[in-house]
């Protein structure tokens, strides 16, 4: 038999039990708030027709995992949860009730260059509201993320908000062609990484004229917050009043939803690289750990179903990146901890196997994560097993205990041991 | 812009909110019992090196979704959760504590012929115990499924149990070569579908000699249950005593774990098609709906990591097919029902938008799935929306109510309406 090396693919990884249990607890918190906010689960397939996913992701399209299936179809693994949603909406547009609010928590695949903390398979947690252009819908998706972060103990989040219509207006004021807008947006999107000067010189190289560059520089020098919000109308003109008012309404709504004013910032440099955004855009950074970048991003995209339907349906959504969030929680000691098993029933006498089985069954039926060590072997080995599972208790029963209807219960932390009547074991351990 | 037809791939499907919510409730029940039985979550990637998955699935290997990735690697989407587990164990063998008990609930992909209720993407819910050959471990994986089915209201399940070592012994008694064992096992696996005579004639065609065929026929005519169990030693000889004793121990353990005796059947015709089983094998049928086939199947496979490690590690596992289970629950009216939202705050006056937002935020923070209708539009439309979400309550507030600090709460089933003080709203609705 030839030997095959057991290994995961480059850029992919396993999540071991302790980490995966913590991840699942985070998913559960996310799911809880998604549902409290009226979002309902939708599950779409991992594979889509490739043409559905084409021309959606700009230069990142090359990261798609695509192939020809056994039936000769061109297919691709999903790159995000938004485009499959658009496909779903277009396919079912006449049977849905609007606004349609859905969440999806699922893996996506991108053949990206693997780097620290970035994998080719990762989970996205998305909420989207389709069929309304209300700013309340914009505020909801953002506020819902705030609730999740607060529940997980992260309170220094900062929603950095902008509106893509400011860019549309800007490009129009600058007298640029529509194709040039994409260049401007992509360049501005990089300002946090490369600085204002580099953005300007990059745009210059791409043929943006000097007069426009001056205004872009002025725009990027407005700073952030309320001053920048008012500065836009002052520097760029009253054509921007409508979109600025909309941003203000959003901010007021966010506060009414319980997001503290100090956690919301208007940031004119936020652009979001993806081509499909049309209105509000948002990134979520951490005041104390800005190096993580955005841990939840999204925005309004009113034209995504166009290509399928030939008509627009307004939509807004946000996506939480669980991997970055996990890293933050881990670094801050905020990871939810749970034992893989709470109790180990020790096996000291093969003749009592049936009794041990009854005992462990009683515990499990009573709602306690319990294990029975399968073989009557040295206690050392069994205690080591209990430790590996994070178990807090060991239950010990020999012939003597069995005869008396009692067991010894050992607290594996304090090493204290006490006798408990078998019929009261569940109650005792649940205390 | 060219129009792209929005559609799911052949053999794939979306799960809409109501169905997906029910599925998630089923997953939660499964996960709860998996964890109570001491299994911990492991997450492996959707893609593996193709060679890892080759030569594991017999004639079904052609159903693998495989392709060459952008980096020139031969990769395949996972076909089941068992082979990735074997790869994981081999890769991490020295850092794990045994027995290693893990669960995984995840989609798998098979390019199978789509047919009613069978899709190319479907979820498997697996538990496996690695590193022990104890019959208690065999019993646990089976009993755990019994708990799940009982919790979901399915009590007519029947664990149909056999042991692959009976086949090994049979082939040896028949004097057949090892290659012929695979033929015999695959043929016997089909006896429920095609009958004893067809199995025999198929084996005859494949060159199994007449003397052996007589014994196989005798074996398949033993029937099932305790009589068949004793019949094996009587007809085939005392060489079979050890494996028969093991099956009996398993059955006793299952009963000690609370599985009623009437739900366990020894069935010598159960073979399980997959090549990797080596000991106990089990299928789970329903007394009242045998047409569904097995809704949970598995067995002991002691050699699966061999190919990676050059040494054996004993293992046993079972897999629940969520799609069949869902169908059963649906047909029996046992699907868990949950509202997508419990309360709709009606929007009757755009001037009160901020108050409505506060109201809906108060409900959500109080743990109630609540929605605010975004626009102040006709109540008819808003009630229709509430209905589509399965909401039980509508909360109504105009200027008058606001001034008095009260709202009208309407029960959407009984149509009764009553006044509730705003600060007591959560308490009222949670009753």
PDB file of C-alpha atoms in Angstrom, chain B residues 58-331:
ATOM      1  CA  UNK B  58     -15.488   2.010  -3.982  1.00  0.00           C
ATOM      2  CA  UNK B  59     -17.536   2.459  -7.122  1.00  0.00           C
ATOM      3  CA  UNK B  60     -18.899   5.799  -5.814  1.00  0.00           C
ATOM      4  CA  UNK B  61     -15.506   7.440  -6.278  1.00  0.00           C
ATOM      5  CA  UNK B  62     -16.777   8.766  -9.603  1.00  0.00           C
ATOM      6  CA  UNK B  63     -19.185  10.983  -7.641  1.00  0.00           C
ATOM      7  CA  UNK B  64     -16.355  13.128  -6.251  1.00  0.00           C
ATOM      8  CA  UNK B  65     -16.316  16.821  -7.187  1.00  0.00           C
ATOM      9  CA  UNK B  66     -12.651  17.162  -8.070  1.00  0.00           C
ATOM     10  CA  UNK B  67     -10.649  19.710 -10.019  1.00  0.00           C
ATOM     11  CA  UNK B  68      -7.247  21.325 -10.422  1.00  0.00           C
ATOM     12  CA  UNK B  69      -6.973  24.523  -8.380  1.00  0.00           C
ATOM     13  CA  UNK B  70      -5.250  27.768  -9.450  1.00  0.00           C
ATOM     14  CA  UNK B  71      -2.009  26.516  -7.938  1.00  0.00           C
ATOM     15  CA  UNK B  72      -2.084  23.280  -9.952  1.00  0.00           C
ATOM     16  CA  UNK B  73      -3.113  21.081  -7.013  1.00  0.00           C
ATOM     17  CA  UNK B  74      -5.504  18.186  -7.534  1.00  0.00           C
ATOM     18  CA  UNK B  75      -8.270  18.847  -5.019  1.00  0.00           C
ATOM     19  CA  UNK B  76     -11.708  17.451  -4.229  1.00  0.00           C
ATOM     20  CA  UNK B  77     -14.721  18.597  -2.260  1.00  0.00           C
ATOM     21  CA  UNK B  78     -15.405  16.352   0.713  1.00  0.00           C
ATOM     22  CA  UNK B  79     -17.608  13.355  -0.032  1.00  0.00           C
ATOM     23  CA  UNK B  80     -18.235  12.504   3.610  1.00  0.00           C
ATOM     24  CA  UNK B  81     -16.928  13.515   7.037  1.00  0.00           C
ATOM     25  CA  UNK B  82     -15.209  10.210   7.831  1.00  0.00           C
ATOM     26  CA  UNK B  83     -12.222  10.263   5.477  1.00  0.00           C
ATOM     27  CA  UNK B  84     -11.319  13.874   6.429  1.00  0.00           C
ATOM     28  CA  UNK B  85     -11.463  12.690  10.056  1.00  0.00           C
ATOM     29  CA  UNK B  86      -9.046   9.850   9.254  1.00  0.00           C
ATOM     30  CA  UNK B  87      -6.724  12.375   7.574  1.00  0.00           C
ATOM     31  CA  UNK B  88      -6.993  14.632  10.643  1.00  0.00           C
ATOM     32  CA  UNK B  89      -6.210  11.783  13.046  1.00  0.00           C
ATOM     33  CA  UNK B  90      -3.196  10.691  11.015  1.00  0.00           C
ATOM     34  CA  UNK B  91      -1.953  14.282  10.798  1.00  0.00           C
ATOM     35  CA  UNK B  92      -2.328  14.931  14.531  1.00  0.00           C
ATOM     36  CA  UNK B  93      -1.949  11.463  15.976  1.00  0.00           C
ATOM     37  CA  UNK B  94       0.731  12.339  18.511  1.00  0.00           C
ATOM     38  CA  UNK B  95      -0.926  15.431  19.954  1.00  0.00           C
ATOM     39  CA  UNK B  96      -4.398  13.974  20.544  1.00  0.00           C
ATOM     40  CA  UNK B  97      -5.642  12.337  23.736  1.00  0.00           C
ATOM     41  CA  UNK B  98      -7.486   9.075  23.107  1.00  0.00           C
ATOM     42  CA  UNK B  99     -10.222   8.066  22.904  1.00  0.00           C
ATOM     43  CA  UNK B 100     -10.790  11.066  20.647  1.00  0.00           C
ATOM     44  CA  UNK B 101     -14.510  11.751  20.333  1.00  0.00           C
ATOM     45  CA  UNK B 102     -15.583  14.326  17.818  1.00  0.00           C
ATOM     46  CA  UNK B 103     -18.716  15.466  16.047  1.00  0.00           C
ATOM     47  CA  UNK B 104     -19.056  17.366  12.812  1.00  0.00           C
ATOM     48  CA  UNK B 105     -22.224  18.775  11.245  1.00  0.00           C
ATOM     49  CA  UNK B 106     -21.395  19.964   7.751  1.00  0.00           C
ATOM     50  CA  UNK B 107     -22.336  19.717   4.085  1.00  0.00           C
ATOM     51  CA  UNK B 108     -20.824  17.115   1.758  1.00  0.00           C
ATOM     52  CA  UNK B 109     -20.927  17.018  -2.031  1.00  0.00           C
ATOM     53  CA  UNK B 110     -21.633  14.110  -4.361  1.00  0.00           C
ATOM     54  CA  UNK B 111     -22.222  14.394  -8.100  1.00  0.00           C
ATOM     55  CA  UNK B 112     -24.995  11.836  -7.806  1.00  0.00           C
ATOM     56  CA  UNK B 113     -27.972  11.546 -10.109  1.00  0.00           C
ATOM     57  CA  UNK B 114     -30.478  13.989  -8.601  1.00  0.00           C
ATOM     58  CA  UNK B 115     -33.757  12.364  -7.622  1.00  0.00           C
ATOM     59  CA  UNK B 116     -36.677  13.176  -5.344  1.00  0.00           C
ATOM     60  CA  UNK B 117     -35.303  14.209  -1.971  1.00  0.00           C
ATOM     61  CA  UNK B 118     -31.698  13.537  -2.961  1.00  0.00           C
ATOM     62  CA  UNK B 119     -29.373  16.465  -3.629  1.00  0.00           C
ATOM     63  CA  UNK B 120     -25.757  16.917  -4.656  1.00  0.00           C
ATOM     64  CA  UNK B 121     -25.109  18.990  -1.548  1.00  0.00           C
ATOM     65  CA  UNK B 122     -26.440  17.713   1.737  1.00  0.00           C
ATOM     66  CA  UNK B 123     -25.588  17.831   5.412  1.00  0.00           C
ATOM     67  CA  UNK B 124     -24.185  14.990   7.416  1.00  0.00           C
ATOM     68  CA  UNK B 125     -24.204  14.894  11.194  1.00  0.00           C
ATOM     69  CA  UNK B 126     -21.439  12.564  12.341  1.00  0.00           C
ATOM     70  CA  UNK B 127     -20.050  11.300  15.611  1.00  0.00           C
ATOM     71  CA  UNK B 128     -16.944   9.136  15.786  1.00  0.00           C
ATOM     72  CA  UNK B 129     -14.879   7.678  18.598  1.00  0.00           C
ATOM     73  CA  UNK B 130     -11.262   7.013  17.665  1.00  0.00           C
ATOM     74  CA  UNK B 131      -8.670   5.025  19.602  1.00  0.00           C
ATOM     75  CA  UNK B 132     -10.684   2.329  21.340  1.00  0.00           C
ATOM     76  CA  UNK B 133     -12.218  -0.949  20.242  1.00  0.00           C
ATOM     77  CA  UNK B 134     -14.561  -1.090  23.244  1.00  0.00           C
ATOM     78  CA  UNK B 135     -18.077  -2.272  22.480  1.00  0.00           C
ATOM     79  CA  UNK B 136     -19.242   0.515  24.805  1.00  0.00           C
ATOM     80  CA  UNK B 137     -17.981   2.974  22.208  1.00  0.00           C
ATOM     81  CA  UNK B 138     -19.986   1.106  19.562  1.00  0.00           C
ATOM     82  CA  UNK B 139     -23.070   1.284  21.762  1.00  0.00           C
ATOM     83  CA  UNK B 140     -22.623   4.998  22.519  1.00  0.00           C
ATOM     84  CA  UNK B 141     -22.709   6.223  18.935  1.00  0.00           C
ATOM     85  CA  UNK B 142     -25.868   4.202  18.320  1.00  0.00           C
ATOM     86  CA  UNK B 143     -27.621   5.113  21.590  1.00  0.00           C
ATOM     87  CA  UNK B 144     -26.890   8.806  21.029  1.00  0.00           C
ATOM     88  CA  UNK B 145     -28.886   8.659  17.790  1.00  0.00           C
ATOM     89  CA  UNK B 146     -31.723   7.018  19.719  1.00  0.00           C
ATOM     90  CA  UNK B 147     -31.825   9.975  22.137  1.00  0.00           C
ATOM     91  CA  UNK B 148     -31.961  12.452  19.250  1.00  0.00           C
ATOM     92  CA  UNK B 149     -34.781  10.621  17.480  1.00  0.00           C
ATOM     93  CA  UNK B 150     -36.783  10.321  20.698  1.00  0.00           C
ATOM     94  CA  UNK B 151     -36.329  14.050  21.425  1.00  0.00           C
ATOM     95  CA  UNK B 152     -37.633  14.848  17.937  1.00  0.00           C
ATOM     96  CA  UNK B 153     -40.668  12.651  18.552  1.00  0.00           C
ATOM     97  CA  UNK B 154     -39.602   9.658  16.451  1.00  0.00           C
ATOM     98  CA  UNK B 155     -39.949   6.546  18.619  1.00  0.00           C
ATOM     99  CA  UNK B 156     -40.496   3.818  16.012  1.00  0.00           C
ATOM    100  CA  UNK B 157     -36.831   3.725  15.011  1.00  0.00           C
ATOM    101  CA  UNK B 158     -35.168   0.361  14.661  1.00  0.00           C
ATOM    102  CA  UNK B 159     -31.412  -0.075  14.930  1.00  0.00           C
ATOM    103  CA  UNK B 160     -30.554  -2.859  12.496  1.00  0.00           C
ATOM    104  CA  UNK B 161     -27.228  -4.217  13.650  1.00  0.00           C
ATOM    105  CA  UNK B 162     -24.721  -6.602  12.167  1.00  0.00           C
ATOM    106  CA  UNK B 163     -20.967  -7.183  12.315  1.00  0.00           C
ATOM    107  CA  UNK B 164     -18.715  -7.232   9.273  1.00  0.00           C
ATOM    108  CA  UNK B 165     -16.559  -9.921  10.909  1.00  0.00           C
ATOM    109  CA  UNK B 166     -19.447 -12.295  10.302  1.00  0.00           C
ATOM    110  CA  UNK B 167     -18.878 -11.738   6.574  1.00  0.00           C
ATOM    111  CA  UNK B 168     -15.141 -12.185   6.969  1.00  0.00           C
ATOM    112  CA  UNK B 169     -15.815 -15.485   8.708  1.00  0.00           C
ATOM    113  CA  UNK B 170     -18.391 -16.438   6.130  1.00  0.00           C
ATOM    114  CA  UNK B 171     -16.011 -15.885   3.224  1.00  0.00           C
ATOM    115  CA  UNK B 172     -13.389 -17.923   5.046  1.00  0.00           C
ATOM    116  CA  UNK B 173     -15.850 -20.758   5.724  1.00  0.00           C
ATOM    117  CA  UNK B 174     -16.882 -20.629   2.065  1.00  0.00           C
ATOM    118  CA  UNK B 175     -13.240 -20.893   1.020  1.00  0.00           C
ATOM    119  CA  UNK B 176     -13.417 -17.755  -1.107  1.00  0.00           C
ATOM    120  CA  UNK B 177     -10.531 -15.445  -1.955  1.00  0.00           C
ATOM    121  CA  UNK B 178     -10.279 -12.031  -0.288  1.00  0.00           C
ATOM    122  CA  UNK B 179     -11.217 -10.186  -3.511  1.00  0.00           C
ATOM    123  CA  UNK B 180     -14.431 -12.153  -3.611  1.00  0.00           C
ATOM    124  CA  UNK B 181     -15.430 -10.897  -0.156  1.00  0.00           C
ATOM    125  CA  UNK B 182     -16.054  -7.433  -1.601  1.00  0.00           C
ATOM    126  CA  UNK B 183     -18.404  -8.979  -4.180  1.00  0.00           C
ATOM    127  CA  UNK B 184     -20.265 -10.941  -1.512  1.00  0.00           C
ATOM    128  CA  UNK B 185     -20.621  -7.919   0.783  1.00  0.00           C
ATOM    129  CA  UNK B 186     -21.832  -5.624  -2.004  1.00  0.00           C
ATOM    130  CA  UNK B 187     -24.341  -8.214  -3.167  1.00  0.00           C
ATOM    131  CA  UNK B 188     -25.696  -8.895   0.324  1.00  0.00           C
ATOM    132  CA  UNK B 189     -25.983  -5.116   0.871  1.00  0.00           C
ATOM    133  CA  UNK B 190     -28.646  -5.093  -1.838  1.00  0.00           C
ATOM    134  CA  UNK B 191     -30.780  -7.952  -0.538  1.00  0.00           C
ATOM    135  CA  UNK B 192     -33.463  -5.673   0.937  1.00  0.00           C
ATOM    136  CA  UNK B 193     -33.889  -3.970  -2.429  1.00  0.00           C
ATOM    137  CA  UNK B 194     -33.638  -6.893  -4.845  1.00  0.00           C
ATOM    138  CA  UNK B 195     -34.375 -10.039  -2.784  1.00  0.00           C
ATOM    139  CA  UNK B 196     -32.422 -13.209  -1.972  1.00  0.00           C
ATOM    140  CA  UNK B 197     -32.840 -14.849  -5.384  1.00  0.00           C
ATOM    141  CA  UNK B 198     -31.445 -11.850  -7.283  1.00  0.00           C
ATOM    142  CA  UNK B 199     -28.480 -11.638  -4.913  1.00  0.00           C
ATOM    143  CA  UNK B 200     -27.679 -15.291  -5.493  1.00  0.00           C
ATOM    144  CA  UNK B 201     -27.985 -15.108  -9.273  1.00  0.00           C
ATOM    145  CA  UNK B 202     -25.885 -11.931  -9.356  1.00  0.00           C
ATOM    146  CA  UNK B 203     -23.148 -13.647  -7.329  1.00  0.00           C
ATOM    147  CA  UNK B 204     -23.397 -16.708  -9.582  1.00  0.00           C
ATOM    148  CA  UNK B 205     -22.769 -14.484 -12.595  1.00  0.00           C
ATOM    149  CA  UNK B 206     -19.738 -13.048 -10.827  1.00  0.00           C
ATOM    150  CA  UNK B 207     -18.238 -16.501 -10.505  1.00  0.00           C
ATOM    151  CA  UNK B 208     -19.005 -17.482  -6.916  1.00  0.00           C
ATOM    152  CA  UNK B 209     -19.209 -21.312  -6.911  1.00  0.00           C
ATOM    153  CA  UNK B 210     -22.425 -23.232  -6.229  1.00  0.00           C
ATOM    154  CA  UNK B 211     -21.428 -24.632  -2.813  1.00  0.00           C
ATOM    155  CA  UNK B 212     -20.727 -21.162  -1.498  1.00  0.00           C
ATOM    156  CA  UNK B 213     -23.950 -19.864  -2.978  1.00  0.00           C
ATOM    157  CA  UNK B 214     -25.953 -22.466  -1.027  1.00  0.00           C
ATOM    158  CA  UNK B 215     -24.384 -21.320   2.231  1.00  0.00           C
ATOM    159  CA  UNK B 216     -24.935 -17.636   1.414  1.00  0.00           C
ATOM    160  CA  UNK B 217     -28.560 -18.433   0.690  1.00  0.00           C
ATOM    161  CA  UNK B 218     -28.819 -20.288   3.996  1.00  0.00           C
ATOM    162  CA  UNK B 219     -27.249 -17.291   5.742  1.00  0.00           C
ATOM    163  CA  UNK B 220     -29.666 -14.854   4.160  1.00  0.00           C
ATOM    164  CA  UNK B 221     -32.573 -17.093   5.111  1.00  0.00           C
ATOM    165  CA  UNK B 222     -31.800 -16.931   8.826  1.00  0.00           C
ATOM    166  CA  UNK B 223     -34.181 -14.032   9.180  1.00  0.00           C
ATOM    167  CA  UNK B 224     -33.462 -11.453  11.867  1.00  0.00           C
ATOM    168  CA  UNK B 225     -33.449 -10.959  15.620  1.00  0.00           C
ATOM    169  CA  UNK B 226     -32.313 -13.254  18.446  1.00  0.00           C
ATOM    170  CA  UNK B 227     -33.107 -16.393  16.448  1.00  0.00           C
ATOM    171  CA  UNK B 228     -30.795 -15.371  13.621  1.00  0.00           C
ATOM    172  CA  UNK B 229     -28.075 -14.481  16.127  1.00  0.00           C
ATOM    173  CA  UNK B 230     -28.122 -17.997  17.566  1.00  0.00           C
ATOM    174  CA  UNK B 231     -28.655 -19.495  14.118  1.00  0.00           C
ATOM    175  CA  UNK B 232     -25.292 -18.291  12.876  1.00  0.00           C
ATOM    176  CA  UNK B 233     -23.254 -20.417  15.257  1.00  0.00           C
ATOM    177  CA  UNK B 234     -25.591 -23.346  14.626  1.00  0.00           C
ATOM    178  CA  UNK B 235     -25.350 -23.186  10.823  1.00  0.00           C
ATOM    179  CA  UNK B 236     -21.841 -21.779  10.322  1.00  0.00           C
ATOM    180  CA  UNK B 237     -19.952 -23.115  13.316  1.00  0.00           C
ATOM    181  CA  UNK B 238     -18.382 -22.114  16.644  1.00  0.00           C
ATOM    182  CA  UNK B 239     -15.750 -19.941  14.939  1.00  0.00           C
ATOM    183  CA  UNK B 240     -18.501 -17.344  14.936  1.00  0.00           C
ATOM    184  CA  UNK B 241     -19.034 -17.444  18.724  1.00  0.00           C
ATOM    185  CA  UNK B 242     -16.659 -14.532  19.498  1.00  0.00           C
ATOM    186  CA  UNK B 243     -18.271 -12.096  17.089  1.00  0.00           C
ATOM    187  CA  UNK B 244     -21.769 -13.186  18.084  1.00  0.00           C
ATOM    188  CA  UNK B 245     -20.883 -12.604  21.758  1.00  0.00           C
ATOM    189  CA  UNK B 246     -19.684  -9.138  20.840  1.00  0.00           C
ATOM    190  CA  UNK B 247     -22.987  -8.348  19.126  1.00  0.00           C
ATOM    191  CA  UNK B 248     -24.804  -9.561  22.240  1.00  0.00           C
ATOM    192  CA  UNK B 249     -22.665  -7.339  24.500  1.00  0.00           C
ATOM    193  CA  UNK B 250     -23.459  -4.418  22.242  1.00  0.00           C
ATOM    194  CA  UNK B 251     -27.182  -5.086  22.503  1.00  0.00           C
ATOM    195  CA  UNK B 252     -27.005  -5.324  26.312  1.00  0.00           C
ATOM    196  CA  UNK B 253     -25.087  -2.015  26.452  1.00  0.00           C
ATOM    197  CA  UNK B 254     -27.611  -0.326  24.201  1.00  0.00           C
ATOM    198  CA  UNK B 255     -30.373  -1.327  26.585  1.00  0.00           C
ATOM    199  CA  UNK B 256     -28.357  -0.066  29.570  1.00  0.00           C
ATOM    200  CA  UNK B 257     -28.165   3.253  27.705  1.00  0.00           C
ATOM    201  CA  UNK B 258     -31.937   3.387  27.548  1.00  0.00           C
ATOM    202  CA  UNK B 259     -32.640   2.054  24.065  1.00  0.00           C
ATOM    203  CA  UNK B 260     -35.773  -0.110  24.377  1.00  0.00           C
ATOM    204  CA  UNK B 261     -35.175  -3.783  23.474  1.00  0.00           C
ATOM    205  CA  UNK B 262     -37.902  -3.525  20.849  1.00  0.00           C
ATOM    206  CA  UNK B 263     -35.892  -0.902  18.961  1.00  0.00           C
ATOM    207  CA  UNK B 264     -32.843  -3.143  18.415  1.00  0.00           C
ATOM    208  CA  UNK B 265     -32.711  -5.897  15.791  1.00  0.00           C
ATOM    209  CA  UNK B 266     -29.848  -8.129  14.736  1.00  0.00           C
ATOM    210  CA  UNK B 267     -30.080  -8.143  10.937  1.00  0.00           C
ATOM    211  CA  UNK B 268     -27.558 -10.395   9.111  1.00  0.00           C
ATOM    212  CA  UNK B 269     -28.416  -8.756   5.769  1.00  0.00           C
ATOM    213  CA  UNK B 270     -26.985  -5.368   6.783  1.00  0.00           C
ATOM    214  CA  UNK B 271     -23.597  -5.020   5.073  1.00  0.00           C
ATOM    215  CA  UNK B 272     -23.038  -1.279   4.370  1.00  0.00           C
ATOM    216  CA  UNK B 273     -21.608  -0.768   0.918  1.00  0.00           C
ATOM    217  CA  UNK B 274     -18.536   1.219   1.921  1.00  0.00           C
ATOM    218  CA  UNK B 275     -15.307  -0.686   1.813  1.00  0.00           C
ATOM    219  CA  UNK B 276     -13.837   0.559   5.048  1.00  0.00           C
ATOM    220  CA  UNK B 277     -16.033  -1.078   7.694  1.00  0.00           C
ATOM    221  CA  UNK B 278     -14.420  -3.828   9.778  1.00  0.00           C
ATOM    222  CA  UNK B 279     -16.749  -4.558  12.714  1.00  0.00           C
ATOM    223  CA  UNK B 280     -20.192  -3.501  13.897  1.00  0.00           C
ATOM    224  CA  UNK B 281     -22.390  -1.995  11.191  1.00  0.00           C
ATOM    225  CA  UNK B 282     -25.752  -0.338  11.784  1.00  0.00           C
ATOM    226  CA  UNK B 283     -28.639   1.137   9.852  1.00  0.00           C
ATOM    227  CA  UNK B 284     -31.633   2.902  11.335  1.00  0.00           C
ATOM    228  CA  UNK B 285     -35.014   2.280   9.785  1.00  0.00           C
ATOM    229  CA  UNK B 286     -38.501   3.333  10.846  1.00  0.00           C
ATOM    230  CA  UNK B 287     -41.097   0.676  11.652  1.00  0.00           C
ATOM    231  CA  UNK B 288     -43.898   2.824  10.266  1.00  0.00           C
ATOM    232  CA  UNK B 289     -41.991   4.186   7.247  1.00  0.00           C
ATOM    233  CA  UNK B 290     -39.542   1.537   6.040  1.00  0.00           C
ATOM    234  CA  UNK B 291     -39.622   3.184   2.598  1.00  0.00           C
ATOM    235  CA  UNK B 292     -37.292   5.926   3.841  1.00  0.00           C
ATOM    236  CA  UNK B 293     -34.457   3.438   4.151  1.00  0.00           C
ATOM    237  CA  UNK B 294     -31.799   4.206   6.742  1.00  0.00           C
ATOM    238  CA  UNK B 295     -31.832   7.642   8.373  1.00  0.00           C
ATOM    239  CA  UNK B 296     -28.630   7.027  10.365  1.00  0.00           C
ATOM    240  CA  UNK B 297     -25.891   4.596   9.412  1.00  0.00           C
ATOM    241  CA  UNK B 298     -22.409   3.732  10.461  1.00  0.00           C
ATOM    242  CA  UNK B 299     -20.117   1.192  11.950  1.00  0.00           C
ATOM    243  CA  UNK B 300     -16.655   0.301  13.093  1.00  0.00           C
ATOM    244  CA  UNK B 301     -13.725   0.952  10.795  1.00  0.00           C
ATOM    245  CA  UNK B 302     -10.402   0.011  12.327  1.00  0.00           C
ATOM    246  CA  UNK B 303      -8.142   0.429   9.298  1.00  0.00           C
ATOM    247  CA  UNK B 304      -9.025   3.796   7.800  1.00  0.00           C
ATOM    248  CA  UNK B 305      -5.886   5.616   8.914  1.00  0.00           C
ATOM    249  CA  UNK B 306      -3.656   2.690   7.816  1.00  0.00           C
ATOM    250  CA  UNK B 307      -2.985   4.182   4.453  1.00  0.00           C
ATOM    251  CA  UNK B 308      -1.726   7.385   6.045  1.00  0.00           C
ATOM    252  CA  UNK B 309       0.128   5.920   9.003  1.00  0.00           C
ATOM    253  CA  UNK B 310       0.994   2.357   8.118  1.00  0.00           C
ATOM    254  CA  UNK B 311      -0.670   1.352  11.378  1.00  0.00           C
ATOM    255  CA  UNK B 312      -4.232   0.805  12.539  1.00  0.00           C
ATOM    256  CA  UNK B 313      -6.227   2.942  14.942  1.00  0.00           C
ATOM    257  CA  UNK B 314      -9.619   1.531  15.905  1.00  0.00           C
ATOM    258  CA  UNK B 315     -12.614   3.779  15.297  1.00  0.00           C
ATOM    259  CA  UNK B 316     -16.390   3.686  15.264  1.00  0.00           C
ATOM    260  CA  UNK B 317     -18.923   6.218  14.056  1.00  0.00           C
ATOM    261  CA  UNK B 318     -22.409   6.958  12.835  1.00  0.00           C
ATOM    262  CA  UNK B 319     -23.864   9.529  10.469  1.00  0.00           C
ATOM    263  CA  UNK B 320     -27.352  11.035  10.529  1.00  0.00           C
ATOM    264  CA  UNK B 321     -28.845  12.054   7.198  1.00  0.00           C
ATOM    265  CA  UNK B 322     -30.657  15.279   7.989  1.00  0.00           C
ATOM    266  CA  UNK B 323     -32.634  15.396   4.729  1.00  0.00           C
ATOM    267  CA  UNK B 324     -34.408  12.099   5.258  1.00  0.00           C
ATOM    268  CA  UNK B 325     -34.982  12.910   8.900  1.00  0.00           C
ATOM    269  CA  UNK B 326     -36.455  16.269   7.891  1.00  0.00           C
ATOM    270  CA  UNK B 327     -38.816  14.554   5.462  1.00  0.00           C
ATOM    271  CA  UNK B 328     -39.953  12.095   8.133  1.00  0.00           C
ATOM    272  CA  UNK B 329     -40.592  14.877  10.639  1.00  0.00           C
ATOM    273  CA  UNK B 330     -42.377  16.927   8.011  1.00  0.00           C
ATOM    274  CA  UNK B 331     -44.639  14.064   6.932  1.00  0.00           C
TER     275      UNK B 331
END
